[in-house]
């Protein structure tokens, strides 16, 4: 709050949401989603898709390899590469968008500093819920389809 007050040059009220609230959870999830989107944009399409298959479906490496037509060793290499980029991006995003020590510790609090399986599982849960939040609602989707169809509008 003190930081925001200095930033805006006036007093900023205390947050309306109490500590541990759903709002804090949403803000953290948004940070994770941001990190994932940054890594997705900077990564090879196939490598990131392989990682998403691992965390969102979840599939075994041998199944992923068969479905995308690469070796299991390549899948393992892609997973390691993307996971490392995600860990780095997540640390950077949380550091950049956190104003308190408690916010900076969120990675640990949400199990995202754990071993690779727990990291992937926690990330998969967050990513799936954020993707669901970003899907257009039924009415919006109908309007978009109507506008994009020939002669729509």
mmCIF file of C-alpha atoms in Angstrom:
data_model
loop_
_atom_site.group_PDB
_atom_site.id
_atom_site.type_symbol
_atom_site.label_atom_id
_atom_site.label_comp_id
_atom_site.label_asym_id
_atom_site.label_seq_id
_atom_site.Cartn_x
_atom_site.Cartn_y
_atom_site.Cartn_z
ATOM 1 C CA UNK A 1 0.000 0.000 0.000
ATOM 2 C CA UNK A 2 2.802 2.353 0.890
ATOM 3 C CA UNK A 3 4.443 1.630 -2.482
ATOM 4 C CA UNK A 4 1.196 2.378 -4.339
ATOM 5 C CA UNK A 5 0.702 5.585 -2.399
ATOM 6 C CA UNK A 6 4.159 6.778 -3.443
ATOM 7 C CA UNK A 7 3.554 5.622 -7.009
ATOM 8 C CA UNK A 8 0.255 7.498 -7.362
ATOM 9 C CA UNK A 9 1.277 10.485 -5.228
ATOM 10 C CA UNK A 10 -1.728 10.116 -2.958
ATOM 11 C CA UNK A 11 -3.049 7.831 -0.258
ATOM 12 C CA UNK A 12 -4.299 4.498 -1.519
ATOM 13 C CA UNK A 13 -6.905 2.696 0.597
ATOM 14 C CA UNK A 14 -6.239 -0.705 2.131
ATOM 15 C CA UNK A 15 -7.316 -3.580 -0.099
ATOM 16 C CA UNK A 16 -10.922 -4.609 0.298
ATOM 17 C CA UNK A 17 -10.105 -8.305 0.154
ATOM 18 C CA UNK A 18 -8.758 -9.922 3.331
ATOM 19 C CA UNK A 19 -5.548 -11.941 3.265
ATOM 20 C CA UNK A 20 -6.043 -15.426 1.888
ATOM 21 C CA UNK A 21 -9.087 -14.361 -0.089
ATOM 22 C CA UNK A 22 -10.251 -15.596 -3.446
ATOM 23 C CA UNK A 23 -8.969 -12.366 -4.968
ATOM 24 C CA UNK A 24 -5.404 -13.148 -3.913
ATOM 25 C CA UNK A 25 -5.769 -16.610 -5.420
ATOM 26 C CA UNK A 26 -7.024 -15.114 -8.681
ATOM 27 C CA UNK A 27 -4.155 -12.631 -8.787
ATOM 28 C CA UNK A 28 -1.615 -15.419 -8.288
ATOM 29 C CA UNK A 29 -3.276 -17.548 -10.965
ATOM 30 C CA UNK A 30 -3.088 -14.564 -13.323
ATOM 31 C CA UNK A 31 0.657 -14.313 -12.647
ATOM 32 C CA UNK A 32 1.089 -17.996 -13.464
ATOM 33 C CA UNK A 33 -0.991 -17.640 -16.610
ATOM 34 C CA UNK A 34 1.080 -14.635 -17.673
ATOM 35 C CA UNK A 35 4.307 -16.599 -17.214
ATOM 36 C CA UNK A 36 2.886 -19.485 -19.227
ATOM 37 C CA UNK A 37 1.769 -17.230 -22.056
ATOM 38 C CA UNK A 38 5.204 -15.548 -22.160
ATOM 39 C CA UNK A 39 6.946 -18.907 -22.410
ATOM 40 C CA UNK A 40 4.435 -20.137 -24.982
ATOM 41 C CA UNK A 41 5.108 -17.090 -27.150
ATOM 42 C CA UNK A 42 8.899 -17.518 -26.905
ATOM 43 C CA UNK A 43 8.988 -21.290 -27.413
ATOM 44 C CA UNK A 44 8.852 -23.650 -30.315
ATOM 45 C CA UNK A 45 5.208 -24.590 -30.949
ATOM 46 C CA UNK A 46 5.764 -28.356 -30.755
ATOM 47 C CA UNK A 47 7.801 -28.150 -27.559
ATOM 48 C CA UNK A 48 5.144 -26.125 -25.768
ATOM 49 C CA UNK A 49 2.324 -28.344 -27.061
ATOM 50 C CA UNK A 50 4.175 -31.398 -25.751
ATOM 51 C CA UNK A 51 4.383 -29.737 -22.338
ATOM 52 C CA UNK A 52 0.672 -28.870 -22.418
ATOM 53 C CA UNK A 53 -0.126 -32.494 -23.290
ATOM 54 C CA UNK A 54 1.832 -33.541 -20.223
ATOM 55 C CA UNK A 55 0.172 -31.132 -17.797
ATOM 56 C CA UNK A 56 -3.355 -30.831 -19.163
ATOM 57 C CA UNK A 57 -4.289 -34.334 -20.250
ATOM 58 C CA UNK A 58 -1.998 -35.832 -18.532
ATOM 59 C CA UNK A 59 -0.250 -38.218 -20.875
ATOM 60 C CA UNK A 60 2.828 -40.372 -20.428
ATOM 61 C CA UNK A 61 5.931 -39.467 -22.409
ATOM 62 C CA UNK A 62 5.628 -42.537 -24.607
ATOM 63 C CA UNK A 63 2.016 -41.617 -25.474
ATOM 64 C CA UNK A 64 2.992 -38.047 -26.283
ATOM 65 C CA UNK A 65 5.874 -39.250 -28.447
ATOM 66 C CA UNK A 66 3.561 -41.531 -30.428
ATOM 67 C CA UNK A 67 0.907 -38.842 -30.894
ATOM 68 C CA UNK A 68 3.298 -36.154 -32.195
ATOM 69 C CA UNK A 69 5.713 -38.438 -34.041
ATOM 70 C CA UNK A 70 8.936 -37.815 -32.141
ATOM 71 C CA UNK A 71 11.112 -40.013 -29.957
ATOM 72 C CA UNK A 72 10.499 -40.375 -26.256
ATOM 73 C CA UNK A 73 13.951 -38.832 -25.683
ATOM 74 C CA UNK A 74 12.825 -35.737 -27.618
ATOM 75 C CA UNK A 75 9.695 -35.506 -25.477
ATOM 76 C CA UNK A 76 11.812 -35.650 -22.319
ATOM 77 C CA UNK A 77 14.110 -32.954 -23.705
ATOM 78 C CA UNK A 78 11.149 -30.723 -24.620
ATOM 79 C CA UNK A 79 9.598 -31.172 -21.172
ATOM 80 C CA UNK A 80 12.827 -30.258 -19.385
ATOM 81 C CA UNK A 81 13.401 -27.235 -21.612
ATOM 82 C CA UNK A 82 9.875 -25.826 -21.238
ATOM 83 C CA UNK A 83 9.706 -26.591 -17.510
ATOM 84 C CA UNK A 84 12.979 -24.684 -16.937
ATOM 85 C CA UNK A 85 11.707 -21.721 -18.961
ATOM 86 C CA UNK A 86 8.452 -21.761 -16.998
ATOM 87 C CA UNK A 87 10.214 -21.872 -13.653
ATOM 88 C CA UNK A 88 12.389 -18.911 -14.652
ATOM 89 C CA UNK A 89 9.472 -16.938 -16.122
ATOM 90 C CA UNK A 90 7.307 -17.638 -13.094
ATOM 91 C CA UNK A 91 9.984 -16.362 -10.730
ATOM 92 C CA UNK A 92 10.417 -13.239 -12.884
ATOM 93 C CA UNK A 93 6.676 -12.517 -13.180
ATOM 94 C CA UNK A 94 5.988 -13.084 -9.478
ATOM 95 C CA UNK A 95 8.943 -10.880 -8.576
ATOM 96 C CA UNK A 96 7.815 -8.157 -11.001
ATOM 97 C CA UNK A 97 4.171 -8.107 -9.926
ATOM 98 C CA UNK A 98 4.559 -8.692 -6.179
ATOM 99 C CA UNK A 99 4.715 -5.868 -3.676
ATOM 100 C CA UNK A 100 5.017 -7.768 -0.420
ATOM 101 C CA UNK A 101 7.259 -10.571 0.836
ATOM 102 C CA UNK A 102 4.142 -12.723 1.194
ATOM 103 C CA UNK A 103 3.329 -12.292 -2.488
ATOM 104 C CA UNK A 104 6.911 -13.059 -3.429
ATOM 105 C CA UNK A 105 6.650 -16.341 -1.467
ATOM 106 C CA UNK A 106 3.579 -17.469 -3.399
ATOM 107 C CA UNK A 107 5.528 -19.840 -5.624
ATOM 108 C CA UNK A 108 6.442 -21.939 -2.615
ATOM 109 C CA UNK A 109 2.996 -21.594 -1.048
ATOM 110 C CA UNK A 110 1.345 -23.046 -4.166
ATOM 111 C CA UNK A 111 3.734 -25.978 -4.552
ATOM 112 C CA UNK A 112 5.506 -24.536 -7.564
ATOM 113 C CA UNK A 113 8.982 -24.923 -6.082
ATOM 114 C CA UNK A 114 8.602 -28.685 -5.729
ATOM 115 C CA UNK A 115 9.962 -31.522 -7.830
ATOM 116 C CA UNK A 116 9.024 -31.703 -11.492
ATOM 117 C CA UNK A 117 5.945 -33.910 -11.086
ATOM 118 C CA UNK A 118 4.421 -31.690 -8.405
ATOM 119 C CA UNK A 119 5.369 -28.574 -10.376
ATOM 120 C CA UNK A 120 3.696 -29.962 -13.496
ATOM 121 C CA UNK A 121 0.607 -31.011 -11.556
ATOM 122 C CA UNK A 122 0.201 -27.638 -9.829
ATOM 123 C CA UNK A 123 0.806 -25.774 -13.078
ATOM 124 C CA UNK A 124 -1.635 -27.999 -14.942
ATOM 125 C CA UNK A 125 -4.407 -27.281 -12.438
ATOM 126 C CA UNK A 126 -3.836 -23.536 -12.623
ATOM 127 C CA UNK A 127 -3.485 -23.467 -16.406
ATOM 128 C CA UNK A 128 -6.659 -25.515 -16.969
ATOM 129 C CA UNK A 129 -8.734 -23.247 -14.739
ATOM 130 C CA UNK A 130 -7.335 -20.093 -16.357
ATOM 131 C CA UNK A 131 -7.966 -21.439 -19.866
ATOM 132 C CA UNK A 132 -11.547 -22.158 -18.818
ATOM 133 C CA UNK A 133 -11.878 -18.594 -17.513
ATOM 134 C CA UNK A 134 -10.606 -17.238 -20.838
ATOM 135 C CA UNK A 135 -13.081 -19.173 -22.988
ATOM 136 C CA UNK A 136 -15.880 -17.042 -24.412
ATOM 137 C CA UNK A 137 -19.236 -17.454 -22.724
ATOM 138 C CA UNK A 138 -22.077 -19.115 -24.615
ATOM 139 C CA UNK A 139 -23.734 -15.877 -25.794
ATOM 140 C CA UNK A 140 -20.440 -14.257 -26.718
ATOM 141 C CA UNK A 141 -19.406 -17.380 -28.606
ATOM 142 C CA UNK A 142 -22.672 -17.417 -30.589
ATOM 143 C CA UNK A 143 -22.204 -13.741 -31.488
ATOM 144 C CA UNK A 144 -18.600 -14.348 -32.579
ATOM 145 C CA UNK A 145 -19.660 -17.286 -34.780
ATOM 146 C CA UNK A 146 -22.445 -15.235 -36.333
ATOM 147 C CA UNK A 147 -20.099 -12.339 -37.088
ATOM 148 C CA UNK A 148 -17.411 -14.588 -38.547
ATOM 149 C CA UNK A 149 -19.779 -16.525 -40.824
ATOM 150 C CA UNK A 150 -20.146 -15.414 -44.459
ATOM 151 C CA UNK A 151 -22.758 -12.676 -44.625
ATOM 152 C CA UNK A 152 -22.800 -12.459 -40.795
ATOM 153 C CA UNK A 153 -22.978 -9.215 -38.983
#
